[in-house]
Amino acid sequence: MALGEFELIDKYFTRPVRRAALGVGDDCALLVPAPGTQLAVSTDLLIEGRHFLSTVLPERLGHKALAVNLSDLAACGARPLGFTLGLSLPQPDEAWLEGFARGLFALAERHGCELVGGDTTRGPLAISITVFGEVPAGQALLRSGARPGDDVYVSGTLGDARLALEVFRGAVSLPGEDFDRVRRAMELPQPRVALGAALRGIATAAVDVSDGFAGDLGHVLRRSGVGATIEAEALPRSAVLARQPPEWQRRCTLTGGDDYELVFTAPAARRTEVEAAAREAGVPVTRVGRIDAEPGLRVLGPEGRPLAADLHTFDHFKTP
């Protein structure tokens, strides 16, 4: 007999809560942020064919659905508390549900983030998660704090997810092992929660790279009323991407998207503290440029020459 809505929820998505006052089963969940903290909230919607391919393994999809939300908390320096799940399914496929729930809860448990509610319905495959976190009052990392003279940093590496997408599109060919590596980056991003928390009080602004480095840094520049100069060759990339032609390297690192790394700014005088925060979080960071008083984003190529590059990044209503 096919699963009904409530049997589906009970079997795959109901777990006891340890930190929330009330979880799945009532009209509302009850969360209890620690005294002296503010609640950080973020929502992401993932649609099949727009945000993920139909060929993705359900376990990886469960991971990524939560990871992209945890990445937003990381960009604010927030500690995860819990999340809600909205799930639209054409039909309740138990093998798919088991894999999806396994990937979802493995990441949730790693970050102490409990499922506290949500909704299910019949329809095209779509996943909506709202995540809740807490951050000490007045210490959230925002997009609006960058100042002229600040360094610009990025965590991890950029561009592998875009390179994997281009393989799926048939524009690039990679040997099997290289493709497996970049596909893993695309389907299993790692939210930099520990780094975001370690940067509180050090970084002046932060954003996560979801739509592309240039575009997401652009959000910081606009909100802060500043500009930036970036060295394209300094942008960190994997060995796989570094073996591609320079044009592909620039395209993937500057505008690729789906990396879910952190881009952040910090005063030049605090470089030692940034390095210590990175070591504490176990995440490499790379200094890639500086914040300028002059508005706009300037990208320098080899030998410091201005680079004429297409810096258009992903936009849900402009990108085909």
Coordinates of C-alpha atoms in Angstrom, one line a residue:
M1 CA 0.0 0.0 0.0
A2 CA 1.3 3.5 -0.9
L3 CA 2.4 5.8 1.9
G4 CA 0.0 8.5 2.9
E5 CA 1.1 12.0 3.8
F6 CA 1.2 11.4 7.6
E7 CA 2.7 7.9 7.3
L8 CA 5.5 9.4 5.1
I9 CA 6.2 12.1 7.7
D10 CA 6.2 9.6 10.6
K11 CA 8.4 7.1 8.9
Y12 CA 11.0 9.3 7.4
F13 CA 11.0 12.7 9.0
T14 CA 9.9 12.4 12.6
R15 CA 12.7 12.3 15.2
P16 CA 12.8 13.3 18.8
V17 CA 14.2 16.8 19.4
R18 CA 16.8 17.5 22.1
R19 CA 17.3 21.2 21.9
A20 CA 13.9 22.5 20.7
A21 CA 11.1 22.8 23.1
L22 CA 8.7 21.2 20.6
G23 CA 9.3 19.6 17.2
V24 CA 7.4 17.7 14.6
G25 CA 3.7 16.9 15.3
D26 CA 2.1 20.2 16.3
D27 CA 0.9 23.2 14.3
C28 CA 4.1 25.1 15.3
A29 CA 7.6 24.2 16.5
L30 CA 9.0 25.9 19.6
L31 CA 12.6 27.0 19.6
V32 CA 14.5 28.4 22.5
P33 CA 17.5 30.6 21.5
A34 CA 20.1 31.1 24.2
P35 CA 19.8 34.2 26.3
G36 CA 21.6 37.2 24.7
T37 CA 21.4 35.8 21.2
Q38 CA 19.4 36.8 18.1
L39 CA 17.5 34.4 15.8
A40 CA 19.0 34.0 12.3
V41 CA 16.5 32.7 9.7
S42 CA 17.1 31.7 6.0
T43 CA 15.0 30.0 3.4
D44 CA 16.0 28.3 0.2
L45 CA 13.8 26.6 -2.5
L46 CA 15.3 23.9 -4.8
I47 CA 13.4 22.9 -8.0
E48 CA 14.2 19.9 -10.0
G49 CA 15.7 20.9 -13.4
R50 CA 16.6 24.4 -12.1
H51 CA 18.6 23.8 -9.0
F52 CA 19.5 20.1 -9.3
L53 CA 19.5 17.5 -12.0
S54 CA 17.2 14.5 -12.0
T55 CA 20.2 12.2 -12.0
V56 CA 21.4 13.3 -8.6
L57 CA 21.4 10.6 -5.9
P58 CA 18.7 11.2 -3.3
E59 CA 21.2 11.0 -0.5
R60 CA 23.3 13.8 -2.0
L61 CA 20.2 15.8 -2.7
G62 CA 19.2 15.6 1.0
H63 CA 22.6 16.8 2.0
K64 CA 22.7 19.7 -0.5
A65 CA 19.1 20.8 0.4
L66 CA 20.2 21.5 3.9
A67 CA 23.8 22.5 3.1
V68 CA 22.7 25.6 1.1
N69 CA 20.7 26.8 4.1
L70 CA 23.5 26.1 6.6
S71 CA 25.8 28.1 4.3
D72 CA 23.6 31.2 4.8
L73 CA 23.9 30.8 8.6
A74 CA 27.7 30.4 8.2
A75 CA 27.8 33.7 6.2
C76 CA 26.1 35.4 9.2
G77 CA 28.3 33.7 11.8
A78 CA 25.3 31.9 13.3
R79 CA 25.1 28.6 15.1
P80 CA 22.4 26.2 13.7
L81 CA 19.4 25.4 15.9
G82 CA 16.8 23.7 13.7
F83 CA 15.0 23.6 10.4
T84 CA 11.7 23.0 8.7
L85 CA 11.2 21.0 5.5
G86 CA 8.7 21.6 2.7
L87 CA 8.7 18.7 0.3
S88 CA 6.7 18.3 -3.0
L89 CA 6.8 14.9 -4.5
P90 CA 5.2 13.4 -7.6
Q91 CA 4.7 10.2 -5.6
P92 CA 6.1 8.7 -2.3
D93 CA 8.9 6.6 -3.6
E94 CA 10.2 4.8 -0.5
A95 CA 13.7 4.1 -1.8
W96 CA 14.1 7.7 -2.8
L97 CA 12.8 8.9 0.5
E98 CA 15.1 6.7 2.5
G99 CA 18.2 8.0 0.7
F100 CA 17.0 11.6 0.8
A101 CA 16.4 11.4 4.6
R102 CA 19.7 9.6 5.2
G103 CA 21.7 12.4 3.5
L104 CA 19.6 15.1 5.1
F105 CA 19.9 13.8 8.7
A106 CA 23.6 13.0 8.4
L107 CA 24.4 16.6 7.7
A108 CA 21.8 17.9 10.2
E109 CA 23.4 15.7 13.0
R110 CA 26.9 16.9 12.1
H111 CA 25.8 20.5 12.8
G112 CA 23.4 19.9 15.7
C113 CA 20.5 21.1 13.6
E114 CA 17.1 19.5 14.3
L115 CA 14.1 19.0 12.0
V116 CA 11.3 20.6 13.8
G117 CA 8.4 20.7 11.3
G118 CA 7.4 21.3 7.7
D119 CA 4.9 20.1 5.1
T120 CA 4.5 17.6 2.3
T121 CA 2.3 17.7 -0.8
R122 CA 1.9 16.0 -4.2
G123 CA 3.4 17.9 -7.1
P124 CA 6.7 18.4 -9.1
L125 CA 9.8 17.5 -7.1
A126 CA 10.7 20.6 -5.1
I127 CA 12.4 21.1 -1.7
S128 CA 12.0 24.1 0.6
I129 CA 14.0 24.4 3.8
T130 CA 13.9 27.2 6.4
V131 CA 16.8 27.1 8.8
F132 CA 17.0 28.8 12.2
G133 CA 20.2 29.7 14.0
E134 CA 21.4 31.9 16.8
V135 CA 24.2 34.5 17.0
P136 CA 25.3 36.7 19.9
A137 CA 23.3 39.9 19.8
G138 CA 25.1 42.5 17.7
Q139 CA 27.7 40.1 16.4
A140 CA 26.1 38.8 13.2
L141 CA 28.3 39.1 10.1
L142 CA 26.5 41.3 7.5
R143 CA 27.0 42.3 3.9
S144 CA 27.1 46.0 4.8
G145 CA 30.3 46.3 6.9
A146 CA 33.2 46.3 4.3
R147 CA 35.5 49.4 4.5
P148 CA 38.2 50.7 2.1
G149 CA 41.5 49.1 2.9
D150 CA 39.9 45.8 4.0
D151 CA 41.3 42.6 2.6
V152 CA 39.0 40.3 0.6
Y153 CA 39.2 36.6 1.3
V154 CA 37.5 33.4 0.1
S155 CA 37.4 30.0 1.8
G156 CA 38.2 26.7 0.2
T157 CA 38.3 26.6 -3.6
L158 CA 36.0 28.0 -6.3
G159 CA 34.7 26.8 -9.6
D160 CA 34.5 23.0 -9.4
A161 CA 30.7 22.9 -9.2
R162 CA 30.4 25.0 -12.4
L163 CA 33.0 22.8 -14.1
A164 CA 30.9 19.8 -13.3
L165 CA 27.8 21.5 -14.7
E166 CA 29.6 22.2 -18.0
V167 CA 30.5 18.5 -18.2
F168 CA 26.8 17.6 -17.8
R169 CA 26.0 20.2 -20.5
G170 CA 28.6 18.6 -22.9
A171 CA 30.8 21.7 -23.1
V172 CA 33.7 20.2 -21.2
S173 CA 35.1 16.6 -21.1
L174 CA 36.9 15.3 -18.1
P175 CA 38.4 11.9 -17.2
G176 CA 36.3 9.8 -14.8
E177 CA 38.3 10.5 -11.6
D178 CA 38.4 14.3 -12.3
F179 CA 34.7 14.3 -13.1
D180 CA 33.9 12.4 -9.9
R181 CA 35.8 15.1 -7.9
V182 CA 34.0 18.1 -9.4
R183 CA 30.7 16.4 -9.3
R184 CA 31.1 15.8 -5.6
A185 CA 31.8 19.5 -5.1
M186 CA 28.6 20.3 -7.0
E187 CA 26.4 17.8 -5.2
L188 CA 27.9 17.7 -1.7
P189 CA 28.9 21.3 -0.8
Q190 CA 30.3 21.8 2.7
P191 CA 28.8 24.7 4.6
R192 CA 31.5 26.7 6.4
V193 CA 29.6 27.0 9.7
A194 CA 32.7 26.8 12.0
L195 CA 34.5 29.4 9.9
G196 CA 31.7 31.8 10.0
A197 CA 31.5 31.6 13.8
A198 CA 35.3 31.9 14.2
L199 CA 35.2 35.1 12.1
R200 CA 32.8 36.9 14.4
G201 CA 34.4 40.1 15.7
I202 CA 37.2 39.8 13.0
A203 CA 35.5 40.0 9.6
T204 CA 33.7 43.2 8.6
A205 CA 31.4 41.7 6.1
A206 CA 30.6 38.2 4.6
V207 CA 28.4 36.4 2.0
D208 CA 28.3 32.9 0.8
V209 CA 29.0 32.0 -2.9
S210 CA 25.8 30.6 -4.2
D211 CA 25.4 32.5 -7.6
G212 CA 29.0 33.2 -8.4
F213 CA 32.0 34.9 -6.7
A214 CA 31.7 38.2 -8.7
G215 CA 28.0 38.5 -8.2
D216 CA 27.9 37.6 -4.5
L217 CA 30.9 39.9 -3.7
G218 CA 28.9 42.5 -5.6
H219 CA 26.2 42.3 -3.0
V220 CA 28.7 43.2 -0.3
L221 CA 30.0 46.1 -2.4
R222 CA 26.6 47.5 -3.0
R223 CA 25.4 47.1 0.6
S224 CA 28.7 48.6 1.9
G225 CA 28.9 51.4 -0.6
V226 CA 32.4 50.5 -1.7
G227 CA 34.3 48.8 -4.6
A228 CA 37.0 46.1 -4.8
T229 CA 40.0 45.1 -6.8
I230 CA 40.5 41.4 -7.2
E231 CA 43.4 39.4 -8.6
A232 CA 41.9 36.7 -10.8
E233 CA 45.0 34.5 -10.5
A234 CA 44.8 34.5 -6.7
L235 CA 41.3 33.0 -6.7
P236 CA 41.8 29.5 -5.2
R237 CA 41.0 26.5 -7.5
S238 CA 41.4 22.8 -7.4
A239 CA 44.0 20.9 -9.3
V240 CA 41.3 19.6 -11.6
L241 CA 40.2 23.1 -12.6
A242 CA 43.8 24.3 -12.8
R243 CA 44.4 21.9 -15.6
Q244 CA 41.7 23.6 -17.7
P245 CA 42.3 26.4 -20.2
P246 CA 42.7 29.9 -18.6
E247 CA 39.3 31.1 -20.0
W248 CA 37.5 28.2 -18.3
Q249 CA 39.3 28.8 -15.1
R250 CA 38.3 32.4 -15.0
R251 CA 34.7 31.6 -16.0
C252 CA 34.4 29.0 -13.3
T253 CA 36.1 30.9 -10.4
L254 CA 34.6 34.3 -11.1
T255 CA 31.1 33.5 -12.1
G256 CA 30.5 29.8 -11.5
G257 CA 28.3 29.6 -8.5
D258 CA 27.1 26.7 -6.4
D259 CA 30.4 26.7 -4.4
Y260 CA 28.9 27.7 -1.0
E261 CA 32.3 29.0 0.2
L262 CA 32.5 32.2 2.2
V263 CA 33.7 35.5 0.8
F264 CA 34.5 37.9 3.5
T265 CA 36.4 41.1 4.3
A266 CA 38.6 42.0 7.2
P267 CA 41.0 44.8 8.1
A268 CA 44.6 44.3 6.9
A269 CA 45.8 44.7 10.5
R270 CA 43.9 41.6 11.4
R271 CA 45.5 39.1 9.0
T272 CA 47.0 37.1 11.8
E273 CA 43.6 36.7 13.5
V274 CA 42.0 35.7 10.2
E275 CA 44.6 33.0 9.8
A276 CA 44.0 31.8 13.3
A277 CA 40.3 31.6 12.7
A278 CA 40.8 29.6 9.6
R279 CA 43.1 27.1 11.5
E280 CA 40.5 26.9 14.3
A281 CA 37.8 26.0 11.7
G282 CA 40.0 23.7 9.7
V283 CA 39.2 25.6 6.5
P284 CA 41.8 27.2 4.2
V285 CA 41.3 30.8 3.3
T286 CA 42.9 32.9 0.6
R287 CA 43.4 36.6 0.3
V288 CA 42.4 37.6 -3.2
G289 CA 42.1 41.4 -3.2
R290 CA 41.2 44.6 -1.4
I291 CA 38.2 46.9 -0.8
D292 CA 38.4 50.3 -2.5
A293 CA 36.6 53.5 -1.9
E294 CA 35.8 53.8 -5.6
P295 CA 32.6 51.8 -6.4
G296 CA 32.6 48.9 -8.8
L297 CA 34.5 45.6 -9.2
R298 CA 37.9 45.6 -10.9
V299 CA 39.5 42.3 -11.9
L300 CA 43.2 42.1 -12.6
G301 CA 44.8 39.5 -14.7
P302 CA 48.4 38.4 -15.1
E303 CA 51.0 41.1 -14.4
G304 CA 48.3 43.2 -12.8
R305 CA 46.6 44.2 -16.0
P306 CA 42.8 44.9 -16.0
L307 CA 41.0 41.9 -17.2
A308 CA 38.1 42.3 -19.6
A309 CA 35.8 39.5 -18.3
D310 CA 32.1 38.7 -18.4
L311 CA 31.2 39.0 -14.7
H312 CA 27.5 38.2 -15.1
T313 CA 26.5 35.5 -12.6
F314 CA 23.4 33.4 -12.0
D315 CA 20.0 35.2 -11.8
H316 CA 16.8 33.1 -11.5
F317 CA 14.9 35.4 -13.9
K318 CA 17.7 36.5 -16.3
T319 CA 19.7 33.3 -16.7
P320 CA 18.2 30.9 -19.2

